[in-house]
PDB file of C-alpha atoms in Angstrom:
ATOM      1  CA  UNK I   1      31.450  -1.612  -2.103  1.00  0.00           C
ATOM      2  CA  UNK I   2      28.729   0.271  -3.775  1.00  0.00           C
ATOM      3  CA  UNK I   3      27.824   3.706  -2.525  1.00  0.00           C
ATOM      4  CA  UNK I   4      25.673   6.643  -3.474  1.00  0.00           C
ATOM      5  CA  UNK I   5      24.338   9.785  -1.549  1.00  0.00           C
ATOM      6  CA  UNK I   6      20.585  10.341  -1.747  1.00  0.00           C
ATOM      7  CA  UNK I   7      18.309  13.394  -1.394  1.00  0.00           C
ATOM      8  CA  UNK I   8      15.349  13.737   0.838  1.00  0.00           C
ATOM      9  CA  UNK I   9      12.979  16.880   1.139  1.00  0.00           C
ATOM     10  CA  UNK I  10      11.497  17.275   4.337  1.00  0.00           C
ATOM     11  CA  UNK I  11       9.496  20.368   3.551  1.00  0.00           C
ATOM     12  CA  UNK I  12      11.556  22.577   6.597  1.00  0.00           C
ATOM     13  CA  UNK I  13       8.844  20.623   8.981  1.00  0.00           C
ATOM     14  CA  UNK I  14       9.795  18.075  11.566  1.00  0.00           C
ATOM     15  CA  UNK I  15       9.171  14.692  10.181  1.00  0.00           C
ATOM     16  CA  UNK I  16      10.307  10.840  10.129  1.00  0.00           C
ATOM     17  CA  UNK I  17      10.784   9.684   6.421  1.00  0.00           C
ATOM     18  CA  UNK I  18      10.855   5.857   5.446  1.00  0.00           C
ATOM     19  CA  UNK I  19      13.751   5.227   3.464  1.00  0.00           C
ATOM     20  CA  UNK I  20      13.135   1.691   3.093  1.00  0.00           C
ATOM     21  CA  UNK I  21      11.762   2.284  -0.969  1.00  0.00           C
ATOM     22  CA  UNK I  22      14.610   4.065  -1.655  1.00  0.00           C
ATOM     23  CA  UNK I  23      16.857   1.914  -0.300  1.00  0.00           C
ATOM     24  CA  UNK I  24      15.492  -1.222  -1.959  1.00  0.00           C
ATOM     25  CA  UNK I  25      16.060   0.651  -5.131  1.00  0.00           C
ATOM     26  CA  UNK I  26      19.316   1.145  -4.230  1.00  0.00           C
ATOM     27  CA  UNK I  27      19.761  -2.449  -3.660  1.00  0.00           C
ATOM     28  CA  UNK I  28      18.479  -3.494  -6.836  1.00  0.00           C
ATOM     29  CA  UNK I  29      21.079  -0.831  -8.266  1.00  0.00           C
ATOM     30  CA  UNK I  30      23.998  -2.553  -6.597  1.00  0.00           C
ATOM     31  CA  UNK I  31      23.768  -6.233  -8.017  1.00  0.00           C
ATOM     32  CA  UNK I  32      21.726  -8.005  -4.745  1.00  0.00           C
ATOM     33  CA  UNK I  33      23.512 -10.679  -2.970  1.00  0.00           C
ATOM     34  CA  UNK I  34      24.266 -11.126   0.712  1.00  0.00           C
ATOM     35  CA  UNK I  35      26.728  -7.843   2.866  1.00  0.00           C
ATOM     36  CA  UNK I  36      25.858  -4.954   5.177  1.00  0.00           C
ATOM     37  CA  UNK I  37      24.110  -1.735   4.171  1.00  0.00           C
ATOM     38  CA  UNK I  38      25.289   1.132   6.355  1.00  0.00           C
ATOM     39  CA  UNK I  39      22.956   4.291   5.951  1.00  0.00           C
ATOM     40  CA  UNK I  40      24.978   7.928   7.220  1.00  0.00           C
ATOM     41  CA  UNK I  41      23.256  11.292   7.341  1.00  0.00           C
ATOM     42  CA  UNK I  42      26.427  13.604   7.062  1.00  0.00           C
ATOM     43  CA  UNK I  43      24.142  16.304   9.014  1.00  0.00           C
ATOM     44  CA  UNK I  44      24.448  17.720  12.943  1.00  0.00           C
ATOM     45  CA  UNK I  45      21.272  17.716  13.274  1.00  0.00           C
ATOM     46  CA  UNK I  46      19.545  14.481  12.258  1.00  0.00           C
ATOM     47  CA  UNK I  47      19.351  10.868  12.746  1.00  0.00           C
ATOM     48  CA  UNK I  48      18.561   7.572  11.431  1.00  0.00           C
ATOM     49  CA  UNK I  49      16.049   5.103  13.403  1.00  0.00           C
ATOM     50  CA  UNK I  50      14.927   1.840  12.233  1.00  0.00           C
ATOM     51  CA  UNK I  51      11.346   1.755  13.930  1.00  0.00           C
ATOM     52  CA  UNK I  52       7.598   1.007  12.673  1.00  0.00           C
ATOM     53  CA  UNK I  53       5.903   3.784  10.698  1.00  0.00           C
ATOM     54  CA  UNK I  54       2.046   4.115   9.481  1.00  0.00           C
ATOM     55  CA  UNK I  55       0.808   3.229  12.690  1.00  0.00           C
ATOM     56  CA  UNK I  56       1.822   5.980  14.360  1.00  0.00           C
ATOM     57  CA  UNK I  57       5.137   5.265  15.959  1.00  0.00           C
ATOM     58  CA  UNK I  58       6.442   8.096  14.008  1.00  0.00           C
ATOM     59  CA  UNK I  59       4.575  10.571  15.066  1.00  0.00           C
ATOM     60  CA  UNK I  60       4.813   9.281  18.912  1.00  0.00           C
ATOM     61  CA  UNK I  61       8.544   9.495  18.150  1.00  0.00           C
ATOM     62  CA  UNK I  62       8.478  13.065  17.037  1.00  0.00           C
ATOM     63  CA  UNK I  63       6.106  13.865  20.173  1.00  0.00           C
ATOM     64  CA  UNK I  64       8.728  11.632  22.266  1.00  0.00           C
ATOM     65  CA  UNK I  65      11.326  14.148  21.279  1.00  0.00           C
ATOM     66  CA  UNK I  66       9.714  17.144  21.945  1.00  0.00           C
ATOM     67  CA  UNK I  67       9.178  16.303  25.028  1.00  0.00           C
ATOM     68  CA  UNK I  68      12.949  15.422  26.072  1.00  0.00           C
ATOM     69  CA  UNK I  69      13.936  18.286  23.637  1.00  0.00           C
ATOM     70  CA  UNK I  70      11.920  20.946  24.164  1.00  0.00           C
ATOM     71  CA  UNK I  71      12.154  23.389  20.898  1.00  0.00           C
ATOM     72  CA  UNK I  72      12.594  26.803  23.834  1.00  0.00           C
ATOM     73  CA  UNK I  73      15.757  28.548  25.100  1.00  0.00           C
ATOM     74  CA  UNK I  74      17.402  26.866  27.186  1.00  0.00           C
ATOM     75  CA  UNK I  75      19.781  26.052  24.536  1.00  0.00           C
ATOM     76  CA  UNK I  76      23.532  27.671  24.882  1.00  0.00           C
ATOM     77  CA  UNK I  77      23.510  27.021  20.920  1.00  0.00           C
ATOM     78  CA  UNK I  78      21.197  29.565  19.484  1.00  0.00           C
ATOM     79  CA  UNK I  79      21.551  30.223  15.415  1.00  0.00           C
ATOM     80  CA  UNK I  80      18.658  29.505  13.579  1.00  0.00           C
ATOM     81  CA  UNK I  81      15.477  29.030  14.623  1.00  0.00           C
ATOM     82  CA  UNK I  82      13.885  29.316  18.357  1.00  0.00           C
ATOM     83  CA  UNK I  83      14.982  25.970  20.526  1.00  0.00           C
ATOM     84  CA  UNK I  84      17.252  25.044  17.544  1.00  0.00           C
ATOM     85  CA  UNK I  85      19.971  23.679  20.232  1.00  0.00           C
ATOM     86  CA  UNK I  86      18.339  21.387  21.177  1.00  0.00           C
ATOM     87  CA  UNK I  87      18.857  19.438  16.918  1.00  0.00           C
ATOM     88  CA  UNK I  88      21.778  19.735  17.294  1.00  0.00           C
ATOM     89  CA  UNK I  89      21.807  17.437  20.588  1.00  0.00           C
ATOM     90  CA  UNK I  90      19.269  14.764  18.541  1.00  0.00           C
ATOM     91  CA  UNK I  91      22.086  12.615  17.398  1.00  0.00           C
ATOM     92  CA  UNK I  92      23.098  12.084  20.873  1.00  0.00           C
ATOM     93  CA  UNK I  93      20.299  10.172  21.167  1.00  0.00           C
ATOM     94  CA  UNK I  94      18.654   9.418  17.493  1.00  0.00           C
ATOM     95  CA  UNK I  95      22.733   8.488  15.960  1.00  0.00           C
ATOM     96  CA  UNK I  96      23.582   9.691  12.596  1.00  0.00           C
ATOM     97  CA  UNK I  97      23.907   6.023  11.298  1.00  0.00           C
ATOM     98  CA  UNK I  98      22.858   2.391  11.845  1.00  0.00           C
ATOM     99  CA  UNK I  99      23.804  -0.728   9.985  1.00  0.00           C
ATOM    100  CA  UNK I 100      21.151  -3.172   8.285  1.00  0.00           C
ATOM    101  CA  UNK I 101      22.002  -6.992   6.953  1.00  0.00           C
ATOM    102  CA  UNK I 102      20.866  -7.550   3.616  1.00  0.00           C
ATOM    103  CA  UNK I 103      20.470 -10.959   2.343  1.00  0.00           C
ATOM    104  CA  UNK I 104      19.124 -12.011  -1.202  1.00  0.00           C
ATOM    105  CA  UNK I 105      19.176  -8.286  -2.227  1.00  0.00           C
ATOM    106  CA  UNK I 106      16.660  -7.324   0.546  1.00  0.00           C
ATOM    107  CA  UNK I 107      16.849  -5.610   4.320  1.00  0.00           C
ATOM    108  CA  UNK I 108      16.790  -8.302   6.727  1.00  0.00           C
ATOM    109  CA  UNK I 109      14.103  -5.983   8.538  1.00  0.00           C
ATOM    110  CA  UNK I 110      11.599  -7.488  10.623  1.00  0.00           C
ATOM    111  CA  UNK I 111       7.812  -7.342   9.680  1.00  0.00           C
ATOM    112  CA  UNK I 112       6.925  -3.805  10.971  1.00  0.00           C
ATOM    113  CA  UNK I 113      10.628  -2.279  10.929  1.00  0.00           C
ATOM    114  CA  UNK I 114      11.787   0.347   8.332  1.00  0.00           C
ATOM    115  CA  UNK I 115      14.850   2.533   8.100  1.00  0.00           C
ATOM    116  CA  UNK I 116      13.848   6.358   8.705  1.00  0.00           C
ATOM    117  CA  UNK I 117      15.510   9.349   8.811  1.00  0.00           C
ATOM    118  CA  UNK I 118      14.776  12.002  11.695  1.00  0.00           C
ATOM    119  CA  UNK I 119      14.712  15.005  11.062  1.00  0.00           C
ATOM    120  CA  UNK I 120      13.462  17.916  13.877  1.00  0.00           C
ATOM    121  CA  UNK I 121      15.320  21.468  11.885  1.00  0.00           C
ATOM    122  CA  UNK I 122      12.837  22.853  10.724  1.00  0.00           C
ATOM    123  CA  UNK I 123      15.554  25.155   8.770  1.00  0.00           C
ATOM    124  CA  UNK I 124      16.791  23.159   6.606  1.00  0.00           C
ATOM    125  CA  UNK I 125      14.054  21.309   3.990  1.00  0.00           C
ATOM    126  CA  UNK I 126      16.887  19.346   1.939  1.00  0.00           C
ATOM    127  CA  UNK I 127      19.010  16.216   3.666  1.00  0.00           C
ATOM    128  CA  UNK I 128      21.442  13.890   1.982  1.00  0.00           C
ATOM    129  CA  UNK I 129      21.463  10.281   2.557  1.00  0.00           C
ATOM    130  CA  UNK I 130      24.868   7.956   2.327  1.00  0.00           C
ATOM    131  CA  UNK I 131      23.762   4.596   0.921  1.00  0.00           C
ATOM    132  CA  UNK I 132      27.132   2.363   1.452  1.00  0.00           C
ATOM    133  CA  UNK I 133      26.499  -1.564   0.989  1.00  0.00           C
ATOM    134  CA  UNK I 134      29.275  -3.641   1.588  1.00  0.00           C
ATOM    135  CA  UNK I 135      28.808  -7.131  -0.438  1.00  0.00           C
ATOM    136  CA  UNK I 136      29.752 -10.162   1.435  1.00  0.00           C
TER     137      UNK I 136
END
């Protein structure tokens, strides 16, 4: 198994990053071949979504969320900043990790899918990334 933890700055704004570049370099880093890439974020607060991005999916996903998860006070969990319960409920339904085949070296993603992190704290502009492939 090859493994490495990544850093991504989100700038302290809600956003959905593509990981896919990063990833492929990570791929090219770990030999190629056929297994299963597993990306983790070891946060409580954000997720990992393989979905389109560029046509604005992303943003309709951030827009998605704010409407299920209002950022207000209705939250019992209340640190940080206002309506920041309701991150800490995002991996409920955005999960903290997904699992991607990689064959040849390359995500066996379909033509519009990429691997993204979500990421609605706004308090914290710095996530890590675990990058575990598992060659077959």
């Amino acid at each position: 198994m090859h493994s490495e933890l990544i850093e991504i700055r989100t700038g302290g704004e809600e956003r959905v990053v593509d990981l896919t570049s990063p990833i492929d370099d990570f791929l090219r880093g770990a030999g190629g071949g056929d297994g299963l890439l597993n990306v983790w974020v070891p946060h409580a607060t954000a997720g990992i979504a393989v979905i389109e991005t560029g046509a604005g999916s992303d943003t309709d996903l951030l827009a998605a969320l704010k409407d299920l998860l209002p950022a207000d006070d209705r939250w019992r969990h209340r640190h940080g900043s206002p309506g920041h319960g309701r991150d800490h409920v995002l991996p409920a339904f955005i999960p903290p990790s997904t699992s991607v085949p990689v064959l040849g070296g390359k995500l066996a993603l379909g033509t519009w899918q990429s691997v993204c992190l979500v990421d609605t704290n706004v308090d914290n502009s710095v996530r890590s990334v675990r990058l575990s492939f598992l060659q077959g």
